[in-house]
PDB file of C-alpha atoms and ligand atoms in Angstrom:
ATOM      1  CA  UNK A   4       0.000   0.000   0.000  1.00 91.00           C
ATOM      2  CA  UNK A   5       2.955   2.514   1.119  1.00 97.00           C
ATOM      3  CA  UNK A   6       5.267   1.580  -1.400  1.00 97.00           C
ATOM      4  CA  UNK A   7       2.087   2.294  -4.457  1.00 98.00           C
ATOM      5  CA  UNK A   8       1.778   5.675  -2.491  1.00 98.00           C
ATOM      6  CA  UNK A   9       5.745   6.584  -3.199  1.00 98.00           C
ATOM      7  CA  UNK A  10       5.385   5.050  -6.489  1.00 98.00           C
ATOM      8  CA  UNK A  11       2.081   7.420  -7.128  1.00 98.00           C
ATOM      9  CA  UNK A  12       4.735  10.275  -6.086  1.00 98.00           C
ATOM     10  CA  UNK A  13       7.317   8.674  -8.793  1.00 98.00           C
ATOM     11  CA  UNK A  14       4.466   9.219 -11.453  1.00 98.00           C
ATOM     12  CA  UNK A  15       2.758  12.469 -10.244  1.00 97.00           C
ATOM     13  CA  UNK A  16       6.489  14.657 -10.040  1.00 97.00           C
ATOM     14  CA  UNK A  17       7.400  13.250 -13.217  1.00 98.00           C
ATOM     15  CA  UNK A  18       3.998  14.398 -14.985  1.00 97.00           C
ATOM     16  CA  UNK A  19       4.358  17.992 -13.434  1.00 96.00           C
ATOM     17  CA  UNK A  20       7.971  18.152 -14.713  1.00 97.00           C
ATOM     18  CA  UNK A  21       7.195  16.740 -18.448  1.00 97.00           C
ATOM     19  CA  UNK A  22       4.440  19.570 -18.563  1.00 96.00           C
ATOM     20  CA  UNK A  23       6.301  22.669 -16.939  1.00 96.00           C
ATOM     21  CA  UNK A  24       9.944  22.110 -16.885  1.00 97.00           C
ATOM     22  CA  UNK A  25      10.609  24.730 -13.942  1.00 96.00           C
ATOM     23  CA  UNK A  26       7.743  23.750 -11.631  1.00 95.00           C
ATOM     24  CA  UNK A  27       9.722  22.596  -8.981  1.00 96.00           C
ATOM     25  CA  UNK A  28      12.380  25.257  -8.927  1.00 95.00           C
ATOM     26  CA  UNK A  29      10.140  27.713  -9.291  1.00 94.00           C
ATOM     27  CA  UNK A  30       8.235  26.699  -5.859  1.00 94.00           C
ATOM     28  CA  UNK A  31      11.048  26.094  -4.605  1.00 94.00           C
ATOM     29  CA  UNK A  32      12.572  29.262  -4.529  1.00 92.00           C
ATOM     30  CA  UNK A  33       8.856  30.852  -2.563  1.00 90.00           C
ATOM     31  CA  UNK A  34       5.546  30.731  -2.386  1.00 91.00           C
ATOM     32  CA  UNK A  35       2.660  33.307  -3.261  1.00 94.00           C
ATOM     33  CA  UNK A  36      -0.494  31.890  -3.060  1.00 97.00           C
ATOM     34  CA  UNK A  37      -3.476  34.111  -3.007  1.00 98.00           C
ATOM     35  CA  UNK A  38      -6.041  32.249  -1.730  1.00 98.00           C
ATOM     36  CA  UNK A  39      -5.825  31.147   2.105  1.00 98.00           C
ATOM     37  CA  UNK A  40      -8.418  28.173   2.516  1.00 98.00           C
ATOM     38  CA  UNK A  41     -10.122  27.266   6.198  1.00 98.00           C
ATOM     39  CA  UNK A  42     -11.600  23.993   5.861  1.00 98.00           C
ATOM     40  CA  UNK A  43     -12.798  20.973   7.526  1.00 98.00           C
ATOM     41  CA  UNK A  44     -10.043  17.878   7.807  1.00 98.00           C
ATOM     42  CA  UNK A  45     -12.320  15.627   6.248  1.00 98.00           C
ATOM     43  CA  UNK A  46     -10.808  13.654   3.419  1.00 97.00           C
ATOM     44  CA  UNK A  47     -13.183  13.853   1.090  1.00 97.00           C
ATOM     45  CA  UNK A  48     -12.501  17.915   1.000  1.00 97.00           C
ATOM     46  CA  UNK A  49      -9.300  18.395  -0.493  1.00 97.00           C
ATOM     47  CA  UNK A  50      -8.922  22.138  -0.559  1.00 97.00           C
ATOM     48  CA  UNK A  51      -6.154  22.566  -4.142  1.00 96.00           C
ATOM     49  CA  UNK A  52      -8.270  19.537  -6.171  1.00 97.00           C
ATOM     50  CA  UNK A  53     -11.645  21.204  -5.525  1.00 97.00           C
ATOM     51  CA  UNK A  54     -10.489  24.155  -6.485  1.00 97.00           C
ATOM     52  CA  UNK A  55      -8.354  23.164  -9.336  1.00 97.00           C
ATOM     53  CA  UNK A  56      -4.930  24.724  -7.992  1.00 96.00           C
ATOM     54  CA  UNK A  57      -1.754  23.576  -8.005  1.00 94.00           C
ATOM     55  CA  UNK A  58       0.859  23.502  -5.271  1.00 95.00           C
ATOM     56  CA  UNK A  59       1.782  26.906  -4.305  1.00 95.00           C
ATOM     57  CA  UNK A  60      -1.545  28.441  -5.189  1.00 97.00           C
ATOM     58  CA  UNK A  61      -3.329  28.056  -2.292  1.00 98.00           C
ATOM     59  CA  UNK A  62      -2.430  28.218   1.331  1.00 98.00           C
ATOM     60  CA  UNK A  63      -4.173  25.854   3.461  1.00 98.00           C
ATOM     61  CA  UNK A  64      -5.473  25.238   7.210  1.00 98.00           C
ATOM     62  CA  UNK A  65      -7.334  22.194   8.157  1.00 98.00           C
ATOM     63  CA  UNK A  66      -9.319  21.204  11.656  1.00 98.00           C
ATOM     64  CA  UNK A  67     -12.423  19.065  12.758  1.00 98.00           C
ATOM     65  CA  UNK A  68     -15.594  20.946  11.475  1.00 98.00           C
ATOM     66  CA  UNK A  69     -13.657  23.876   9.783  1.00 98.00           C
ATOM     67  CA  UNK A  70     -13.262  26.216  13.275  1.00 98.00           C
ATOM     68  CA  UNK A  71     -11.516  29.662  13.573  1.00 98.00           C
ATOM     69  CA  UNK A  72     -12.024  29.865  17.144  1.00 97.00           C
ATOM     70  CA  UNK A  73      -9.976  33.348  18.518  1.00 95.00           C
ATOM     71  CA  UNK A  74      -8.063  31.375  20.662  1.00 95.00           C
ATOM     72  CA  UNK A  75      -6.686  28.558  19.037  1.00 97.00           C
ATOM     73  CA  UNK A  76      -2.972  29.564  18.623  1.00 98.00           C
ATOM     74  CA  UNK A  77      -2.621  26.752  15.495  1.00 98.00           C
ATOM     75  CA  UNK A  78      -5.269  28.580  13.627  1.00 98.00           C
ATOM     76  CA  UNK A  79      -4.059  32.552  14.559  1.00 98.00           C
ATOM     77  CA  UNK A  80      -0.004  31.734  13.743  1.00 98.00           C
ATOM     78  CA  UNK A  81      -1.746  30.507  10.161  1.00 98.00           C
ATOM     79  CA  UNK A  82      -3.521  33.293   9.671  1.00 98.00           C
ATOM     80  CA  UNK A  83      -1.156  35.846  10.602  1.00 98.00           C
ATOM     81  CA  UNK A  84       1.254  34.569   8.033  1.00 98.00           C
ATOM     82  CA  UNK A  85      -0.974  34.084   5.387  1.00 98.00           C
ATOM     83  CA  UNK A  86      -2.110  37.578   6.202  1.00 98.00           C
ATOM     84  CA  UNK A  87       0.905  39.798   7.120  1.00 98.00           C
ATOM     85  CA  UNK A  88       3.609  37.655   5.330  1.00 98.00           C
ATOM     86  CA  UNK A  89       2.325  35.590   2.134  1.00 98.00           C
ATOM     87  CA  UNK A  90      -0.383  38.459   2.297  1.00 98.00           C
ATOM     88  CA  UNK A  91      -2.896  36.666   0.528  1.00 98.00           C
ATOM     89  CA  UNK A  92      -5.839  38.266  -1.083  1.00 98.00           C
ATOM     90  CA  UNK A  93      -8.956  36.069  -0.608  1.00 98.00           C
ATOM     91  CA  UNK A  94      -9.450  33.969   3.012  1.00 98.00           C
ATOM     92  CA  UNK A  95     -12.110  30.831   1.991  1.00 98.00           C
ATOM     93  CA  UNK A  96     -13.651  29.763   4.873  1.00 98.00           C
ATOM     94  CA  UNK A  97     -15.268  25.979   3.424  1.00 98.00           C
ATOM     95  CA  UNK A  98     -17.625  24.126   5.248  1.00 98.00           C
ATOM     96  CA  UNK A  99     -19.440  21.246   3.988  1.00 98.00           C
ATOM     97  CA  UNK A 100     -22.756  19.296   3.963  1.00 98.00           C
ATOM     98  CA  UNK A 101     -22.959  16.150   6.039  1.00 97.00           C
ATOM     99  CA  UNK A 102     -19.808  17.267   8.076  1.00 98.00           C
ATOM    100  CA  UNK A 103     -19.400  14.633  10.725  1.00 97.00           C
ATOM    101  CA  UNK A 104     -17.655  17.023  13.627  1.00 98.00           C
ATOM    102  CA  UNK A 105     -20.795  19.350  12.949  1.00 98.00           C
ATOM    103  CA  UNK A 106     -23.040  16.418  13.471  1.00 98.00           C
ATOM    104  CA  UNK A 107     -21.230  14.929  16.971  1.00 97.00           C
ATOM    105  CA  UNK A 108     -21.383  18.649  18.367  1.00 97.00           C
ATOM    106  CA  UNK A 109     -24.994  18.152  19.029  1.00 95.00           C
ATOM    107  CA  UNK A 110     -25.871  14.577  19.359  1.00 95.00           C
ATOM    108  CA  UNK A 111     -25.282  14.539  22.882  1.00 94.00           C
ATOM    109  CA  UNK A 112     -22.606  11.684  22.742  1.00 97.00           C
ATOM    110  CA  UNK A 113     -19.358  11.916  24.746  1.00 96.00           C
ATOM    111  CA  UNK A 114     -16.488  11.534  22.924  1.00 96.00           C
ATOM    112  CA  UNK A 115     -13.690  13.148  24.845  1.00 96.00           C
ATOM    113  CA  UNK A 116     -11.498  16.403  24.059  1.00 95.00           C
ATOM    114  CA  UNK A 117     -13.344  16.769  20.806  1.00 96.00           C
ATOM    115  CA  UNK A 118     -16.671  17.756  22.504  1.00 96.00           C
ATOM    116  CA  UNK A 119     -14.904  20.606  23.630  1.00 97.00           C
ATOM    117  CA  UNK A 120     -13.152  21.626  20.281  1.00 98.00           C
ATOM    118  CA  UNK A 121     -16.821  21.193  19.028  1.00 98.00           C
ATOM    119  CA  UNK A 122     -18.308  23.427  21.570  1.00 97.00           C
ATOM    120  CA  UNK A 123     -18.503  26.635  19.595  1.00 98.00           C
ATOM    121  CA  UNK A 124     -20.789  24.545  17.445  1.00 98.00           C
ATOM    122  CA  UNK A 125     -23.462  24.108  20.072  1.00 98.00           C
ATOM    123  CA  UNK A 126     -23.181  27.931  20.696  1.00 98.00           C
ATOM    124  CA  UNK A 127     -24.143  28.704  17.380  1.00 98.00           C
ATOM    125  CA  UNK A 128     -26.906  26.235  17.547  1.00 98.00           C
ATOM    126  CA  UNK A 129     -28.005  27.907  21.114  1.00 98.00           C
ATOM    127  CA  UNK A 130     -28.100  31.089  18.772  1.00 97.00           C
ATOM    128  CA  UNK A 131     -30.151  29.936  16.304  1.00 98.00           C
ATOM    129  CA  UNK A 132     -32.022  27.278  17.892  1.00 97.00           C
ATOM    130  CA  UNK A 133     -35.749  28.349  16.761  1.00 97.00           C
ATOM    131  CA  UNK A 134     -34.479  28.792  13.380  1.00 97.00           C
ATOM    132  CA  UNK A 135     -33.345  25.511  13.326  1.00 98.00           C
ATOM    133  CA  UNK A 136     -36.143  23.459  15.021  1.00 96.00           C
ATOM    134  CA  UNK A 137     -38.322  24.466  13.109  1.00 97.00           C
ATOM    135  CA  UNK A 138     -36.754  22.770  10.223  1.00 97.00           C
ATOM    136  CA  UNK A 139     -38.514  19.294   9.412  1.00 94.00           C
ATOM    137  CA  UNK A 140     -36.139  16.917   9.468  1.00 94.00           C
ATOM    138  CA  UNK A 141     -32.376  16.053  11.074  1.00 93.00           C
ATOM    139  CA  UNK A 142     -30.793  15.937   7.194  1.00 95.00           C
ATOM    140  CA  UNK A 143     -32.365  20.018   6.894  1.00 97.00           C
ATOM    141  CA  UNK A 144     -31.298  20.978  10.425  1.00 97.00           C
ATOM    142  CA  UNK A 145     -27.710  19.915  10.168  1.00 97.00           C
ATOM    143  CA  UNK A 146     -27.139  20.778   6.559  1.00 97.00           C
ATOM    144  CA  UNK A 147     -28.246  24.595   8.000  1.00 98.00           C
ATOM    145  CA  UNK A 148     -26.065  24.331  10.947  1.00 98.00           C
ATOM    146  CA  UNK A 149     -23.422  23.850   8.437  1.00 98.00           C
ATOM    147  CA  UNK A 150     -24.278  27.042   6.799  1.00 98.00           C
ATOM    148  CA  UNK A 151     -24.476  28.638  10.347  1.00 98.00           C
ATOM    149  CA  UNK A 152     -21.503  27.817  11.107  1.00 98.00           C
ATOM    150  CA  UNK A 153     -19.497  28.460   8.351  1.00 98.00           C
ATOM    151  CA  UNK A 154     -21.387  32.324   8.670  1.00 98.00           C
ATOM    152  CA  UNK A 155     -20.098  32.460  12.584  1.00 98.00           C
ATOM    153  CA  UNK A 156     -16.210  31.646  11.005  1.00 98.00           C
ATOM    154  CA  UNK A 157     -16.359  34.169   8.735  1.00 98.00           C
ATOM    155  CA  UNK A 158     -17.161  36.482  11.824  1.00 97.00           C
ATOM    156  CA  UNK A 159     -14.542  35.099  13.769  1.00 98.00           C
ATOM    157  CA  UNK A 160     -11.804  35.490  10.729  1.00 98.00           C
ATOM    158  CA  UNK A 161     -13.027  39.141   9.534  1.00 98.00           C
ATOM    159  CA  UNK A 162     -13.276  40.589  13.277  1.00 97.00           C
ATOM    160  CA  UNK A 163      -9.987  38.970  14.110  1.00 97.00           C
ATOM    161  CA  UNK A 164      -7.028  41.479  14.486  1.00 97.00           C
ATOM    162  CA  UNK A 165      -4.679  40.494  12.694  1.00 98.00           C
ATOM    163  CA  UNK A 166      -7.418  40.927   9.523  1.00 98.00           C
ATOM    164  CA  UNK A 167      -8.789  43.930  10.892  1.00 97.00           C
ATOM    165  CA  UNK A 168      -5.176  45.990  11.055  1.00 98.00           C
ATOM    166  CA  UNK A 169      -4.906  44.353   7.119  1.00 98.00           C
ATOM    167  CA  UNK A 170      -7.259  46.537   5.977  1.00 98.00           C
ATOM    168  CA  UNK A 171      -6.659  49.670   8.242  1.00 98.00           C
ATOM    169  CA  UNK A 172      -3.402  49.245   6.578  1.00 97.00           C
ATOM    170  CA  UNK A 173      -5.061  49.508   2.868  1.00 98.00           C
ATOM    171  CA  UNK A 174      -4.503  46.059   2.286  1.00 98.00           C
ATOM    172  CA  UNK A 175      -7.104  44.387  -0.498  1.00 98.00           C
ATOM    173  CA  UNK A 176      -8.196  41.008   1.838  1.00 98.00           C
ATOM    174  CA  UNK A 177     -11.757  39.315   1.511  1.00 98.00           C
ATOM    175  CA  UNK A 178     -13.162  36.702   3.043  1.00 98.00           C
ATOM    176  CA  UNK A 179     -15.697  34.357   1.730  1.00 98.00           C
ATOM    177  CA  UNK A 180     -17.823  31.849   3.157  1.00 98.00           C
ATOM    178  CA  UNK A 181     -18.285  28.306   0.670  1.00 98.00           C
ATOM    179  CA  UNK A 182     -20.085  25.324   1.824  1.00 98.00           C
ATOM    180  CA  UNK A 183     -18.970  22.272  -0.504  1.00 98.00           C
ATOM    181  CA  UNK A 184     -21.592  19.503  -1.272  1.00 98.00           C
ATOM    182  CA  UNK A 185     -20.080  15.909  -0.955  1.00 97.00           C
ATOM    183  CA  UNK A 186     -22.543  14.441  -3.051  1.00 97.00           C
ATOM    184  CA  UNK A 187     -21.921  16.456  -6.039  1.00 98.00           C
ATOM    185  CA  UNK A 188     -18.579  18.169  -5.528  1.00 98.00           C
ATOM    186  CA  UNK A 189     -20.184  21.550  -6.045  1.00 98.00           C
ATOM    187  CA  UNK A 190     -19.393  24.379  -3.723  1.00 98.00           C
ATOM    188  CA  UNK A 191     -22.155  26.922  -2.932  1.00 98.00           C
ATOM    189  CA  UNK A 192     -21.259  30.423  -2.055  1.00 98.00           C
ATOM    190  CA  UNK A 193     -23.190  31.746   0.920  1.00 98.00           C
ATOM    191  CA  UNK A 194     -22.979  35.578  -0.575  1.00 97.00           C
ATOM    192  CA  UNK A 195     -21.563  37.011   2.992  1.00 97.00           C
ATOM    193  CA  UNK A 196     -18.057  37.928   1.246  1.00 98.00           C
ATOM    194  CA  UNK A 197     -16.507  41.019   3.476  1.00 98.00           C
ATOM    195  CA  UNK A 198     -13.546  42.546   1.890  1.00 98.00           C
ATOM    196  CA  UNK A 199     -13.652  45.988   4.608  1.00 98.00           C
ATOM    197  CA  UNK A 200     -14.181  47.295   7.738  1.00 96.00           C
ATOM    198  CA  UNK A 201     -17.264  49.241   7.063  1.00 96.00           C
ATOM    199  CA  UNK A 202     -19.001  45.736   5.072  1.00 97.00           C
ATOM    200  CA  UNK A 203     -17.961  43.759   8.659  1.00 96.00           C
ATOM    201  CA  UNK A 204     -19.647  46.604  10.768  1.00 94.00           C
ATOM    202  CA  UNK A 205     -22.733  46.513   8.048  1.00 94.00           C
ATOM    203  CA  UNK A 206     -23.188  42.578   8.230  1.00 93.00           C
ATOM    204  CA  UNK A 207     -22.430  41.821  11.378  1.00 92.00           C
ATOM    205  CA  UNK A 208     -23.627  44.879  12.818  1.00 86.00           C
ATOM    206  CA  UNK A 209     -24.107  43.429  16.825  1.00 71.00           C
ATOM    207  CA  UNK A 210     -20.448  42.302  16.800  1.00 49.00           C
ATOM    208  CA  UNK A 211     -18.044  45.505  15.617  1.00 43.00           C
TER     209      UNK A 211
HETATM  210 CO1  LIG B   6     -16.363  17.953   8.265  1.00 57.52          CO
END
């Protein structure tokens, strides 16, 4: 199984080389993606092949149920480089349908640590819990929460600091929130893009 993996390698270096000579070399010498991509760990959501990108395109942070929580200092020492350093233009925060960390957040199973990495989830379904029940059916009420939550990390990201002092600084930064279908590898934007400080303060107009 390993050894097909390294031979998969063998193949896939070669076929980058035959087509662009100075592929390699070029990465080599830096990186400048533009994109900076948030998204769930799940392995069926590979952020570059969804996206069609190539290595050094697009820079990429990965965690159970796609979470920018302020004080995770994985998440923050990502985003400040990709901010201040590889200053990337676009941030995607991806979610997806059928996410299984979304899902144990509010079954009410114990799992261990990950209940609490999970709990912001069950705050964002606290916030929008009448929204939610009313939906008819578990399928509708978790693909929403998936939405939801994807929404509240976009929040988190835009009114984070390190963001913020980007664009008092001038600097052209948006960030998107995508949730990505699993079923038919399709990614739906959820139209709350904020590329400034005065479309945060419009959107999310309780939280400046
Ligand atoms: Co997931």
């Amino acid at each position: 199984m390993i050894k097909t993996l390294l031979e998969n390698n063998r193949a896939w270096s070669e076929g980058k080389t035959r087509v662009d000579p100075d592929f390699f070399r070029r990465l080599e010498r830096q990186q400048t993606p533009e994109y900076f991509w948030i998204g769930c760990s799940d392995s069926r959501v590979p952020a570059n092949e969804i996206i069609g990108l190539d290595p050094g395109e697009v820079f990429v942070h990965r965690n159970v149920a796609n979470l920018a929580p302020p004080q995770d200092a994985n998440y923050l020492s990502v985003l400040q480089f990709a901010v201040e350093v590889l200053k990337v233009r676009h941030i995607l925060v991806v979610g997806h349908y059928g996410c299984g960390g979304v899902a144990a957040a509010i079954d009410g199973r114990r799992r261990g640590l990950v209940d609490h990495w999970l709990h912001p989830i069950r705050e964002t379904y606290a916030d929008h819990v009448h929204e939610l029940e009313g939906l008819p059916d578990g399928r509708e009420r978790l693909d929403r929460l998936c939405e939801l939550n994807v929404l509240r990390q976009v929040r988190n990201v835009a009114s984070d600091v390190f963001v913020q002092d980007a664009w008092a600084r001038g600097q052209a930064l948006s960030v998107h929130g995508w949730v990505y279908s699993l079923g038919d590898g399709l990614v739906t934007d959820q139209n709350i893009t904020v590329s400034s400080q005065a479309e945060f303060t419009e959107r999310f107009p309780s939280r400046p």
